[in-house]
Structures are given as C-alpha cells and as structure tokens.
Amino acid sequence: MADVTTTPPLTPAARPARPERAEKKPVISMATLTPEMVAMQQHFGEPVIQPAPFEGVLITDTSKVPDVALFVRDELHLEMMTNVTCVDYIKEGYLEVVYHAQHITGGAPLCFKARVPRDERAVLPSITPYYPGAEFQEREIYDLYGVRFTNHPDLRRILLWEGFAGHPMRKDWHEAYYEQENKPYDSRWPAGHHKLAEERVPWGDNVQYPPGFDPTAYHGNPDEGLYNTMMSEAPTGGAADIPFSETGIRTDELIVNMGPQHPSTHGVLRMVVKLDGETITDLKLVLGYLHRNHEQIAERNTWLHNIPFTDRLDYLCGMANEMGYVIGVERLMKLQPTERAEYLRVIMAELTRIQSHFWSIGFLLNDLGAFYTPALYFITEREFILDVFDQVTGSRMMNNYMRFGGVARDILPEQLARIRLLVNERLPRAIDELERLLSDNEILRARTIGVGYMSAERNIAYSVTGPLLRASGVHYDIRRADPYSIYNRFNFDIPVLYGGDVFDRYRIRILEMRQSLRILEQALAQIDQTKPGDIQAGRKAYIHRAPAGEVYSRVETPKGELGFFLVSDGGQNAYRYHVRSSSFINLGAVKEMTVGQKVADAVIILGSLDIVLGEVDR
Amino acid sequence: MADTETTQPGDGTGDAIQNDPRVPPELDRNVFITTLDAVYNWGRKRSMWPMLFGLACCAIEMICTAAARFDLARFGWELMRPSPRQADLMIVSGTVTKKMVPQIVRLYNQMPEPRYVVSMGACATGGGPFKEGYNVVSGIDKFIPVDIYIPGCPPRPESLLHGFIKLQEMIDRQSVRTVPWYRPGGSDVIPVPLLGPDIIDVRRASEIAERNKVMAESPALAEGNAQGQA
C-alpha cells in the first residue's frame, strides 16, 4: 500500500468524571482535530457540528445526520462506514449514536456522533441510503437500544425476536439474573453458603415477564413481520389467482427457510430465500440464534474478565480477537507491551490466521459438495497448529493468552522449535498440496468462477472487509492501512485479486496463508533477539483501571476487520463495550451477492464469506 | 453365555457371546444363545447416528472429533445425519439461546425413538460463562431430557469421546422390557416453547399466568420481576 499511515496517538482529552461531564463544555484539543473535522466544521458551521468529548465531532442537529453522512462520503471521500454503534449515557439522559467512517486507502477513522433522548423521542434519520453497510448495524441499535431510524428500509429487531420486552443494552434494563451493576460482585455467600441464580429469581429460571402478562392468551408470531416484508401480494383465491408466466405456465414464488439447523449455514444462521424456480429473487437473513449477550456481560465484567469472552466471539480464531481487545485497552491505559510479547502475539495471530483459512477452505469445499474429504486434510493440518496452541497457552481453542501489556505465558525453546518446523516444513507443503488438489480442479472452477460476484464499489458500500474485499480488488488490510502492534517491521504483501467471485475468495485465502508464513518466518527469526521471560509490561493485576476515554481499536482477523469500541468512565469496567465484527457486517452484502443466482450457489456464496456465528450474533 | 440366569439384561457383558452347553455339539460354533437385550444393545450402541447439528464453539470440537485425528468412526458413530428423522443422537454442542430453543425442541420431537441427548460443554449443561445473559437458557435440560453431560469449555475431543463411551455403557444397561419407547402410549411430545416478551415454557404457562396475576396485584412480590416492561 502506498500510504502507510501510522495511527495518530490517541490522546483522549482529559475529561471530568462522568457525573459532571454534562455540565462542562466539552473541549477538544487541537492535536486530535483532524483535517476532516476542520472541513466538516467549515462546511456545516458551529450550530451543527461541535467537537465532541473524547473524540470526533458531535452533530447537534440530528436531522442533519444524513447530510453529514453524504458530505463525509462524497466530499471527504470516507467511503466506508466501518462502525455504527450506540452508547447509553443514562446519567446525562441521552443515547449517543457513534459513527466511524474511513478512507479505503487507510488511516484512522473519522468519528462523528449524534445524541437522542432516552424516551420515545429516540428517533434518528437513517444513513442506510448512503451507506448500505449501516443497515444491519442500525437494526442492531434499534434492537438493543431502542433508537428508531426513520427512512430505514427494514427496521426490525435483528438479534432478538419481535415481541421481546425492552431494549436490553440500555443501562436501566436488567436481565433476570441481575445481581449488581458491575463485577466484582459482593460475596455470593455472605451467610456461609452460596445461592444459585435460579433461587434468587421469582420464576426459578432466566425469565421475566411484564406484570399481568398471561402466556395462555399470547398469540404473537415473531416471524410475521419477516414474511410480510418478503411476500408480494398474496394470492387470495388459491391457484386460480396465480398469473401465467411468459412460458404459459402458472408459476408461483416460493419462500424457503434454510436454517437455523442446516448443514451449510455454518452454525445457527437462518436464510429465508424467495425462489422463482431455482433462482433466488429475494433473501432475508435471520440472525440472533447465537446471541449470547457478549456485550452486556462484558459491560458488567472487569476489563480482565473479558479476555476469555473474546475467545468465544469468533471461536475459530480466539487469539486474533484477544489481540484486538488487549490493544484497545492498552491504548486506553497507555500501556506498551514488551518486545517479546509483541512477537508472541504476532506469531500466535498469524498461526491463527493460517488455521482459520484452512478451516474456511475446507468447509467451502464441503458446501460445494465435496463432502468432508478435503476438509479432513485441512483439519489434519490445523490440528498441528492447535497442538502448538495447546502447548503454549494450555488450550486448543479458547486460549486466554493475551494480557494487558503482554501475554500470560512465555514460550519455551522447544515450542519455538516446533513452530519453526511447522512454518518451514509442514505448512508450506500443506498449502502447496492444497493448491495442487484444488486450484485447477475443474469442478471447483466451474462451480465458483463468476459466482457471487460483488464489485469493489458495492463491497465498500456494504462495509465489507477482509478477504472478501481484497478478492474484489481493494488493497485494504488493517495491518497496512492502520498498522498496529509490530506489523510495520515485517516485509509482507497484501494479496489482491480482481475477480470478486467465490473462486477469488478461495484463492486469496491461499495467498494470505503464504504471506502469513512469511511474517512468521521473520518473527521467528527476530524473537531470539528479545529477552526470554520478559512477557509482561508493568505489574500483573486482577483489577485494572482505565482512564476515562474512548477508543476504537481494530485489527485484521482472518475474517476481516475486528473493531472494539470501548468507552471507559475511569472505573474497573468498560462503560461501553462494542464489538464491530466483520462476519456480522459482511453478511449485510449477502443479499446483493445471491439475488439472481441459483439456490445451490447461495450455499457456496455463504461458504465463501467464512462467517462464524459466534461473531455474527455475539 | 454359560447360564442365562446369571446374565442380567444389560449388565455390560453382552459383547462376550460364548457358547451355550445346551447347543448340540454338531451346531457348536454355529448357533449362539444370548439375550435379546445383549444383541439389541450391541447393535444400537455401535451404530449411533448423531445429528449434524452445531450450535457454537463446541461444534468445532465436535467436528474435530469426527475428523481424522480423533476419528469418531472407530466407535461406529461416523454417520452424521443432517435430518433429525434419521438421527439417534442429538449433541447439543454450544450455547442454547432463547431464540434457538424452540427449534431444538422441535428437532428433538422429530427424532425417532430411541433417541439420546448429549449435552456438550458448560453452556449446554448450565449456561456456562454466558449464564447471566438475557438471551441464554440455563441448560438444555430445562426443556429436553439429557443423558450425558460433558464438562468443559469447550470439551476437548478426548472428553467428547469419553462421553460417547459413557453413553455406550448406558445403552448397554438398558433393557427392551423397561425402555419407555416400547411401552403403550409411547413418550410424550415436548411442547415447543413460545417466544413472547421472554421465552415461555408452555408446560408452565398456567403457572406463570397465575403467578403474574398475583404479582401484578401485590407490588412487593413484583419487586424482583419489575424489568419485563422496561
């Protein structure tokens, strides 16, 4: 990439403790005022745009949000709306919707915000018409925070179901097993014996109902809204009402549910497809079957508590997720990890990338109908990488390895020797074998070339990141675009392909694995110059306090851009913890990729996205 | 077996089929006498067809167990069926959410008997690390009966294999005379839970309605349940 920009130092303006924040006029230091912010201020003027506390600009006139979005996209050329999320400032009495837009050429994202009251006036104009990638994210905000977006094409709940009582991420909404606002909780056995969560709640279970609710008289159907958006005019008179098609046959469109239990949906995803014969005419995704409230639990947890939870986000690449989270918290805490820890992180993240790509290619082949045989080869190779993880971190998948300022355990020379053996001998051969087996396979090529095409422009509009974006010709990888950790020390390329179809998405993963091996070779050579045992900066601690501030840190995981939007109020917990997950946002583009294709191709298009439901639903 | 009297149905020795003294010598090594249970269980436990059905992280370890290194096929279990109609075993591999549980109950109802349920991992067993979440069910056994619980987060493939062996031992102890699926009437169908303001276990619907009425009248009782309308 031509312009390798380094991240500007994140220096959140010193800010008062949270209760006073509303009264004090927010001040932004000139150091964090980027040229984009200046341009926005010049264009819109003070009444509309103000410097926001923490970072970014605040849009005071909420009706101007679409104008600002259009200006940001067309004048400032921040083509990609990376992240849209919401923060509930309950003491100040407003919800703050936070947008992060960025150049596709790299650099730190621009942040702008808008505030809405917490009552029924929580309405904001949607930016989905300008940034289609915001569609799912706005639906998520509506679902979890209750902010309604006007002019949104399909504003329904996305992670929970229609009819759920309340908006659970609001700070005054408490789950059934609620104990206290923040961990660490008080003693759970003050009387000398513990009490189960089930014993504390009226229903003896993780449920709660509005007062007076009578389930025997309840006839709600969570899917009603979904099917209403997909049905055209329903034929009232039965078959006689179905019109004749051009071929003189009476045809009707058919709605088929794929999932949530379906072998090709890679987990508990539900695709509702509308079919004309075998051709897909419409597609809706139903998410949330694995929505396990990661964000809410994380806001109760202490900072350190969250590391093992990040493993379970994208459960195939635990350490890549951990890396994103610890880097974010380190930026908040202004902590610099030790040299050796940086190398260990990079080694682990790149090994994670290789094993994740092995898995994804194996299961793409599974979806193509090569049932399990190719996948078996790749799982075999993956097991060798998991062995390394097992030895170094103590676990195959849920590694819980990284810490703020370092890593949990040092690596032994024999473990390093094992990684070297893998990187120099076994894995290159395995990747060669994989290519020999597949890349020229006629069936694979016939099934994938030209299928699921998505142009670079549309990918950017849908905020698609990761191998998908690079397979459509966009040279965008966070490791180069907004470098983190020590990636700027290594000599490696960002592979780019221009086909934009399933075949190129398959091929780019092979190329990325080869680049990961290059990084690993260099990292393994350089780690010997670091001091063994020097793996933790500062003191080990259970309770960490992060200074008040907010940070949006992102890393390039095998699936794409993984962002953590963290807000700290100076305490030992995250005030807001948001995961910008690439799997979730990449799914927004599925509809455009699949409409017009055959239903059998929808399966492989989904396979080429390489989604992990833990990260989609969080 | 030497003596049918000493062999109780399903005492775990069903595999060791030996010659019976009552068999005439000319039929020796051609006719074997054993119990129906022994043959029945021997066949069943070695041709379990698990349902191809993954929920979360544990599913990855389940796939690894079925792959080359751990090789579930050694136990005769390799045939994963995507359809519940062809499956004997449901491996609940991952966090059970409220949104997913109606589907799981429906799949369980669709499985023909005899059917078994393995609860794999901490989440399926009791909610695991996500127990406090508002969309998480505190264990699949709140809705469907579970035969084997496997601890771990996620369980390693070895633990999953151990759980399978335990299930085989359990099957070995069953007898056609006592198993519920040969009794008149068969097993009950589990009602599919509803998704209302929260998950509604239909079996408890009238209890919930009654209690909710009482709680609506006395605010003191409702203290612990005040959030539903938020």
mmCIF file of C-alpha atoms in Angstrom, chain A residues 142-431:
data_model
loop_
_atom_site.group_PDB
_atom_site.id
_atom_site.type_symbol
_atom_site.label_atom_id
_atom_site.label_comp_id
_atom_site.label_asym_id
_atom_site.label_seq_id
_atom_site.Cartn_x
_atom_site.Cartn_y
_atom_site.Cartn_z
ATOM 1 C CA TYR A 142 -32.804 -0.357 17.318
ATOM 2 C CA ASP A 143 -32.949 -3.839 18.781
ATOM 3 C CA LEU A 144 -30.650 -3.316 21.724
ATOM 4 C CA TYR A 145 -31.119 0.397 22.460
ATOM 5 C CA GLY A 146 -34.499 1.276 21.036
ATOM 6 C CA VAL A 147 -33.341 4.079 18.775
ATOM 7 C CA ARG A 148 -35.703 4.191 15.819
ATOM 8 C CA PHE A 149 -34.252 5.110 12.448
ATOM 9 C CA THR A 150 -36.529 6.872 10.046
ATOM 10 C CA ASN A 151 -36.181 6.112 6.363
ATOM 11 C CA HIS A 152 -34.616 2.737 7.168
ATOM 12 C CA PRO A 153 -35.588 0.085 4.607
ATOM 13 C CA ASP A 154 -36.311 -2.728 7.041
ATOM 14 C CA LEU A 155 -36.304 -1.717 10.669
ATOM 15 C CA ARG A 156 -36.992 -4.884 12.606
ATOM 16 C CA ARG A 157 -35.248 -6.484 15.531
ATOM 17 C CA ILE A 158 -32.188 -8.335 14.388
ATOM 18 C CA LEU A 159 -30.632 -10.222 17.278
ATOM 19 C CA LEU A 160 -33.684 -10.736 19.442
ATOM 20 C CA TRP A 161 -37.143 -11.569 18.215
ATOM 21 C CA GLU A 162 -40.104 -9.339 17.514
ATOM 22 C CA GLY A 163 -42.111 -9.094 20.687
ATOM 23 C CA PHE A 164 -39.208 -9.163 23.141
ATOM 24 C CA ALA A 165 -39.878 -6.856 26.060
ATOM 25 C CA GLY A 166 -37.457 -3.980 26.298
ATOM 26 C CA HIS A 167 -34.133 -2.958 24.833
ATOM 27 C CA PRO A 168 -31.600 -4.904 26.821
ATOM 28 C CA MET A 169 -28.437 -2.885 26.329
ATOM 29 C CA ARG A 170 -29.936 0.169 27.992
ATOM 30 C CA LYS A 171 -28.339 0.732 31.326
ATOM 31 C CA ASP A 172 -31.632 0.680 33.216
ATOM 32 C CA TRP A 173 -32.749 -2.632 31.722
ATOM 33 C CA HIS A 174 -31.780 -5.515 33.939
ATOM 34 C CA GLU A 175 -31.650 -9.160 32.999
ATOM 35 C CA ALA A 176 -33.447 -11.758 35.102
ATOM 36 C CA TYR A 177 -30.286 -12.906 36.849
ATOM 37 C CA TYR A 178 -29.219 -9.331 37.578
ATOM 38 C CA GLU A 179 -27.132 -9.047 40.697
ATOM 39 C CA GLN A 180 -25.217 -5.805 40.618
ATOM 40 C CA GLU A 181 -24.194 -3.263 38.061
ATOM 41 C CA ASN A 182 -20.543 -4.249 37.937
ATOM 42 C CA LYS A 183 -18.245 -7.049 38.837
ATOM 43 C CA PRO A 184 -16.585 -7.960 41.103
ATOM 44 C CA TYR A 185 -19.860 -8.652 42.877
ATOM 45 C CA ASP A 186 -20.196 -8.715 46.618
ATOM 46 C CA SER A 187 -19.832 -12.042 48.295
ATOM 47 C CA ARG A 188 -22.217 -14.578 46.912
ATOM 48 C CA TRP A 189 -22.262 -16.478 50.172
ATOM 49 C CA PRO A 190 -22.468 -13.888 52.928
ATOM 50 C CA ALA A 191 -24.391 -16.386 55.058
ATOM 51 C CA GLY A 192 -21.803 -19.082 54.553
ATOM 52 C CA HIS A 193 -23.455 -20.924 51.721
ATOM 53 C CA HIS A 194 -23.951 -19.947 48.149
ATOM 54 C CA LYS A 195 -27.241 -19.348 46.453
ATOM 55 C CA LEU A 196 -27.956 -20.382 42.914
ATOM 56 C CA ALA A 197 -29.055 -17.704 40.499
ATOM 57 C CA GLU A 198 -32.223 -19.722 39.978
ATOM 58 C CA GLU A 199 -33.104 -19.426 43.658
ATOM 59 C CA ARG A 200 -32.973 -15.669 43.640
ATOM 60 C CA VAL A 201 -35.492 -15.058 40.859
ATOM 61 C CA PRO A 202 -39.259 -15.392 41.046
ATOM 62 C CA TRP A 203 -39.600 -17.866 38.179
ATOM 63 C CA GLY A 204 -36.726 -20.106 39.151
ATOM 64 C CA ASP A 205 -35.310 -19.561 35.692
ATOM 65 C CA ASN A 206 -33.702 -16.972 33.471
ATOM 66 C CA VAL A 207 -37.003 -15.361 32.512
ATOM 67 C CA GLN A 208 -39.037 -12.302 33.379
ATOM 68 C CA TYR A 209 -42.426 -11.176 32.200
ATOM 69 C CA PRO A 210 -44.255 -7.854 32.257
ATOM 70 C CA PRO A 211 -46.687 -7.644 35.200
ATOM 71 C CA GLY A 212 -50.015 -9.200 34.424
ATOM 72 C CA PHE A 213 -48.715 -10.981 31.337
ATOM 73 C CA ASP A 214 -50.763 -14.056 30.547
ATOM 74 C CA PRO A 215 -48.903 -16.592 28.382
ATOM 75 C CA THR A 216 -52.001 -18.731 27.868
ATOM 76 C CA ALA A 217 -53.544 -15.892 25.886
ATOM 77 C CA TYR A 218 -50.409 -14.997 23.955
ATOM 78 C CA HIS A 219 -50.520 -15.482 20.201
ATOM 79 C CA GLY A 220 -47.652 -13.398 18.899
ATOM 80 C CA ASN A 221 -45.672 -14.676 15.942
ATOM 81 C CA PRO A 222 -42.088 -13.399 15.775
ATOM 82 C CA ASP A 223 -41.812 -14.270 12.080
ATOM 83 C CA GLU A 224 -44.862 -12.404 10.927
ATOM 84 C CA GLY A 225 -43.059 -9.162 10.133
ATOM 85 C CA LEU A 226 -40.331 -11.026 8.321
ATOM 86 C CA TYR A 227 -42.673 -12.840 5.964
ATOM 87 C CA ASN A 228 -44.705 -9.695 5.422
ATOM 88 C CA THR A 229 -41.652 -7.949 4.048
ATOM 89 C CA MET A 230 -40.989 -10.813 1.665
ATOM 90 C CA MET A 231 -44.442 -11.703 0.387
ATOM 91 C CA SER A 232 -45.594 -9.822 -2.615
ATOM 92 C CA GLU A 233 -49.364 -9.675 -2.991
ATOM 93 C CA ALA A 234 -50.617 -12.939 -1.569
ATOM 94 C CA PRO A 235 -52.925 -14.783 -3.957
ATOM 95 C CA THR A 236 -56.257 -14.785 -2.224
ATOM 96 C CA GLY A 237 -58.156 -17.142 -4.473
ATOM 97 C CA GLY A 238 -55.667 -20.004 -4.378
ATOM 98 C CA ALA A 239 -54.062 -21.403 -7.512
ATOM 99 C CA ALA A 240 -56.541 -19.721 -9.832
ATOM 100 C CA ASP A 241 -55.120 -16.324 -8.899
ATOM 101 C CA ILE A 242 -51.568 -17.194 -9.816
ATOM 102 C CA PRO A 243 -50.677 -15.430 -13.026
ATOM 103 C CA PHE A 244 -49.331 -17.113 -16.104
ATOM 104 C CA SER A 245 -45.664 -16.569 -16.829
ATOM 105 C CA GLU A 246 -44.152 -15.896 -20.228
ATOM 106 C CA THR A 247 -43.846 -19.598 -20.893
ATOM 107 C CA GLY A 248 -47.535 -20.104 -20.320
ATOM 108 C CA ILE A 249 -47.081 -21.954 -17.079
ATOM 109 C CA ARG A 250 -48.639 -20.884 -13.833
ATOM 110 C CA THR A 251 -45.755 -20.181 -11.530
ATOM 111 C CA ASP A 252 -45.600 -19.020 -8.004
ATOM 112 C CA GLU A 253 -42.796 -17.808 -5.859
ATOM 113 C CA LEU A 254 -41.768 -19.999 -3.044
ATOM 114 C CA ILE A 255 -40.341 -18.987 0.310
ATOM 115 C CA VAL A 256 -37.865 -21.481 1.695
ATOM 116 C CA ASN A 257 -36.222 -21.390 5.094
ATOM 117 C CA MET A 258 -32.640 -22.568 5.249
ATOM 118 C CA GLY A 259 -31.577 -22.930 8.820
ATOM 119 C CA PRO A 260 -31.152 -22.383 11.669
ATOM 120 C CA GLN A 261 -30.445 -26.092 11.612
ATOM 121 C CA HIS A 262 -28.916 -26.630 8.217
ATOM 122 C CA PRO A 263 -25.596 -28.243 7.398
ATOM 123 C CA SER A 264 -24.462 -25.460 5.111
ATOM 124 C CA THR A 265 -25.205 -22.415 7.202
ATOM 125 C CA HIS A 266 -22.029 -22.788 9.269
ATOM 126 C CA GLY A 267 -23.885 -22.630 12.521
ATOM 127 C CA VAL A 268 -27.227 -21.312 13.516
ATOM 128 C CA LEU A 269 -27.910 -18.838 10.753
ATOM 129 C CA ARG A 270 -31.255 -18.728 9.052
ATOM 130 C CA MET A 271 -31.604 -17.686 5.449
ATOM 131 C CA VAL A 272 -35.090 -17.098 4.169
ATOM 132 C CA VAL A 273 -34.982 -17.201 0.398
ATOM 133 C CA LYS A 274 -37.692 -16.400 -2.070
ATOM 134 C CA LEU A 275 -37.389 -18.597 -5.105
ATOM 135 C CA ASP A 276 -38.652 -18.385 -8.634
ATOM 136 C CA GLY A 277 -37.952 -21.913 -9.743
ATOM 137 C CA GLU A 278 -34.379 -22.299 -8.585
ATOM 138 C CA THR A 279 -33.463 -18.657 -8.903
ATOM 139 C CA ILE A 280 -33.314 -16.534 -5.813
ATOM 140 C CA THR A 281 -35.394 -13.401 -6.076
ATOM 141 C CA ASP A 282 -35.118 -12.207 -2.520
ATOM 142 C CA LEU A 283 -33.200 -13.150 0.560
ATOM 143 C CA LYS A 284 -33.513 -12.201 4.195
ATOM 144 C CA LEU A 285 -31.240 -13.259 6.986
ATOM 145 C CA VAL A 286 -32.475 -14.042 10.448
ATOM 146 C CA LEU A 287 -29.713 -13.682 12.994
ATOM 147 C CA GLY A 288 -29.512 -13.932 16.729
ATOM 148 C CA TYR A 289 -29.743 -17.672 17.242
ATOM 149 C CA LEU A 290 -26.410 -17.455 18.978
ATOM 150 C CA HIS A 291 -26.879 -14.040 20.539
ATOM 151 C CA ARG A 292 -25.346 -14.699 23.906
ATOM 152 C CA ASN A 293 -25.181 -11.154 25.163
ATOM 153 C CA HIS A 294 -21.448 -10.797 24.951
ATOM 154 C CA GLU A 295 -21.620 -7.011 25.063
ATOM 155 C CA GLN A 296 -23.866 -6.775 28.066
ATOM 156 C CA ILE A 297 -21.913 -9.340 30.040
ATOM 157 C CA ALA A 298 -18.728 -7.526 29.073
ATOM 158 C CA GLU A 299 -20.034 -4.261 30.481
ATOM 159 C CA ARG A 300 -20.615 -5.963 33.816
ATOM 160 C CA ASN A 301 -17.224 -7.665 33.738
ATOM 161 C CA THR A 302 -13.959 -6.122 34.751
ATOM 162 C CA TRP A 303 -11.512 -5.343 31.985
ATOM 163 C CA LEU A 304 -9.554 -8.516 32.587
ATOM 164 C CA HIS A 305 -12.642 -10.687 32.732
ATOM 165 C CA ASN A 306 -13.391 -10.009 29.113
ATOM 166 C CA ILE A 307 -10.330 -11.615 27.585
ATOM 167 C CA PRO A 308 -11.661 -15.186 27.742
ATOM 168 C CA PHE A 309 -15.001 -13.955 26.425
ATOM 169 C CA THR A 310 -13.356 -12.504 23.334
ATOM 170 C CA ASP A 311 -12.057 -16.002 22.561
ATOM 171 C CA ARG A 312 -15.620 -17.102 22.162
ATOM 172 C CA LEU A 313 -16.536 -14.361 19.706
ATOM 173 C CA ASP A 314 -15.051 -15.840 16.606
ATOM 174 C CA TYR A 315 -14.301 -19.163 18.136
ATOM 175 C CA LEU A 316 -12.057 -20.297 15.336
ATOM 176 C CA CYS A 317 -9.556 -17.517 15.863
ATOM 177 C CA GLY A 318 -9.518 -16.821 19.551
ATOM 178 C CA MET A 319 -6.150 -15.158 19.731
ATOM 179 C CA ALA A 320 -6.849 -12.746 16.911
ATOM 180 C CA ASN A 321 -9.842 -11.478 18.865
ATOM 181 C CA GLU A 322 -7.870 -11.230 22.082
ATOM 182 C CA MET A 323 -5.280 -9.184 20.290
ATOM 183 C CA GLY A 324 -7.876 -6.645 19.165
ATOM 184 C CA TYR A 325 -9.261 -6.312 22.637
ATOM 185 C CA VAL A 326 -5.994 -6.010 24.528
ATOM 186 C CA ILE A 327 -4.658 -3.486 22.031
ATOM 187 C CA GLY A 328 -7.773 -1.384 22.592
ATOM 188 C CA VAL A 329 -7.475 -1.486 26.343
ATOM 189 C CA GLU A 330 -3.756 -0.812 26.161
ATOM 190 C CA ARG A 331 -4.486 2.328 24.180
ATOM 191 C CA LEU A 332 -6.894 3.409 26.883
ATOM 192 C CA MET A 333 -4.404 2.623 29.615
ATOM 193 C CA LYS A 334 -1.456 3.951 27.600
ATOM 194 C CA LEU A 335 0.409 0.754 28.150
ATOM 195 C CA GLN A 336 3.143 -0.526 25.881
ATOM 196 C CA PRO A 337 3.596 -4.293 25.752
ATOM 197 C CA THR A 338 7.080 -5.720 25.892
ATOM 198 C CA GLU A 339 9.003 -6.631 22.777
ATOM 199 C CA ARG A 340 8.827 -10.352 23.332
ATOM 200 C CA ALA A 341 5.108 -10.181 23.988
ATOM 201 C CA GLU A 342 4.598 -8.318 20.714
ATOM 202 C CA TYR A 343 6.396 -11.040 18.823
ATOM 203 C CA LEU A 344 4.460 -13.746 20.602
ATOM 204 C CA ARG A 345 1.221 -12.004 19.751
ATOM 205 C CA VAL A 346 2.105 -11.725 16.100
ATOM 206 C CA ILE A 347 3.211 -15.356 15.928
ATOM 207 C CA MET A 348 0.005 -16.513 17.525
ATOM 208 C CA ALA A 349 -2.207 -14.238 15.437
ATOM 209 C CA GLU A 350 -0.631 -15.406 12.193
ATOM 210 C CA LEU A 351 -0.822 -19.060 13.148
ATOM 211 C CA THR A 352 -4.461 -18.388 13.943
ATOM 212 C CA ARG A 353 -4.940 -16.902 10.512
ATOM 213 C CA ILE A 354 -3.497 -19.967 8.820
ATOM 214 C CA GLN A 355 -5.617 -22.427 10.755
ATOM 215 C CA SER A 356 -8.743 -20.353 10.240
ATOM 216 C CA HIS A 357 -8.161 -20.213 6.484
ATOM 217 C CA PHE A 358 -7.571 -23.958 6.419
ATOM 218 C CA TRP A 359 -10.906 -24.417 8.070
ATOM 219 C CA SER A 360 -12.750 -21.990 5.855
ATOM 220 C CA ILE A 361 -11.419 -23.505 2.627
ATOM 221 C CA GLY A 362 -12.202 -26.979 3.867
ATOM 222 C CA PHE A 363 -15.764 -26.088 4.598
ATOM 223 C CA LEU A 364 -16.199 -24.104 1.419
ATOM 224 C CA LEU A 365 -15.373 -27.373 -0.343
ATOM 225 C CA ASN A 366 -17.861 -29.106 1.904
ATOM 226 C CA ASP A 367 -20.514 -26.687 0.728
ATOM 227 C CA LEU A 368 -19.502 -27.361 -2.846
ATOM 228 C CA GLY A 369 -20.424 -30.975 -2.351
ATOM 229 C CA ALA A 370 -17.007 -32.495 -1.722
ATOM 230 C CA PHE A 371 -18.367 -33.811 1.492
ATOM 231 C CA TYR A 372 -15.770 -33.868 4.215
ATOM 232 C CA THR A 373 -12.860 -35.338 2.247
ATOM 233 C CA PRO A 374 -10.990 -32.083 1.544
ATOM 234 C CA ALA A 375 -11.973 -30.783 4.946
ATOM 235 C CA LEU A 376 -10.333 -33.789 6.564
ATOM 236 C CA TYR A 377 -6.970 -32.894 5.029
ATOM 237 C CA PHE A 378 -7.185 -29.347 6.299
ATOM 238 C CA ILE A 379 -8.400 -30.275 9.747
ATOM 239 C CA THR A 380 -5.425 -32.621 9.993
ATOM 240 C CA GLU A 381 -3.058 -29.735 9.302
ATOM 241 C CA ARG A 382 -4.994 -27.485 11.619
ATOM 242 C CA GLU A 383 -4.553 -29.961 14.433
ATOM 243 C CA PHE A 384 -0.795 -29.413 14.301
ATOM 244 C CA ILE A 385 -1.302 -25.703 14.863
ATOM 245 C CA LEU A 386 -3.737 -26.425 17.658
ATOM 246 C CA ASP A 387 -1.054 -28.602 19.235
ATOM 247 C CA VAL A 388 1.175 -25.569 19.386
ATOM 248 C CA PHE A 389 -1.608 -23.532 20.964
ATOM 249 C CA ASP A 390 -2.253 -26.297 23.401
ATOM 250 C CA GLN A 391 1.375 -26.410 24.482
ATOM 251 C CA VAL A 392 1.904 -22.674 24.696
ATOM 252 C CA THR A 393 -1.410 -21.472 26.069
ATOM 253 C CA GLY A 394 -2.906 -24.571 27.633
ATOM 254 C CA SER A 395 -5.934 -24.790 25.421
ATOM 255 C CA ARG A 396 -6.739 -25.757 21.884
ATOM 256 C CA MET A 397 -9.277 -23.091 21.053
ATOM 257 C CA MET A 398 -10.122 -20.860 23.987
ATOM 258 C CA ASN A 399 -6.615 -19.718 24.607
ATOM 259 C CA ASN A 400 -6.993 -16.801 27.016
ATOM 260 C CA TYR A 401 -3.387 -15.982 26.299
ATOM 261 C CA MET A 402 -3.021 -12.253 25.973
ATOM 262 C CA ARG A 403 -2.943 -9.789 28.796
ATOM 263 C CA PHE A 404 -2.816 -6.017 29.015
ATOM 264 C CA GLY A 405 0.828 -5.233 28.463
ATOM 265 C CA GLY A 406 1.893 -8.676 27.442
ATOM 266 C CA VAL A 407 0.941 -12.298 27.327
ATOM 267 C CA ALA A 408 0.183 -14.827 30.008
ATOM 268 C CA ARG A 409 2.991 -17.295 29.467
ATOM 269 C CA ASP A 410 6.360 -17.290 27.856
ATOM 270 C CA ILE A 411 7.244 -19.691 25.105
ATOM 271 C CA LEU A 412 9.810 -22.423 25.584
ATOM 272 C CA PRO A 413 12.658 -23.037 23.126
ATOM 273 C CA GLU A 414 11.308 -26.453 22.214
ATOM 274 C CA GLN A 415 7.923 -24.944 21.465
ATOM 275 C CA LEU A 416 9.580 -22.371 19.249
ATOM 276 C CA ALA A 417 11.433 -25.175 17.529
ATOM 277 C CA ARG A 418 8.141 -26.893 16.908
ATOM 278 C CA ILE A 419 6.625 -23.771 15.407
ATOM 279 C CA ARG A 420 9.712 -23.376 13.194
ATOM 280 C CA LEU A 421 9.322 -26.916 11.994
ATOM 281 C CA LEU A 422 5.712 -26.222 11.139
ATOM 282 C CA VAL A 423 6.390 -22.917 9.446
ATOM 283 C CA ASN A 424 9.418 -24.056 7.482
ATOM 284 C CA GLU A 425 8.474 -27.592 6.631
ATOM 285 C CA ARG A 426 4.966 -28.758 7.166
ATOM 286 C CA LEU A 427 2.679 -25.825 6.449
ATOM 287 C CA PRO A 428 4.234 -24.689 3.138
ATOM 288 C CA ARG A 429 3.939 -28.227 1.883
ATOM 289 C CA ALA A 430 0.377 -28.453 3.104
ATOM 290 C CA ILE A 431 -0.553 -25.255 1.299
#
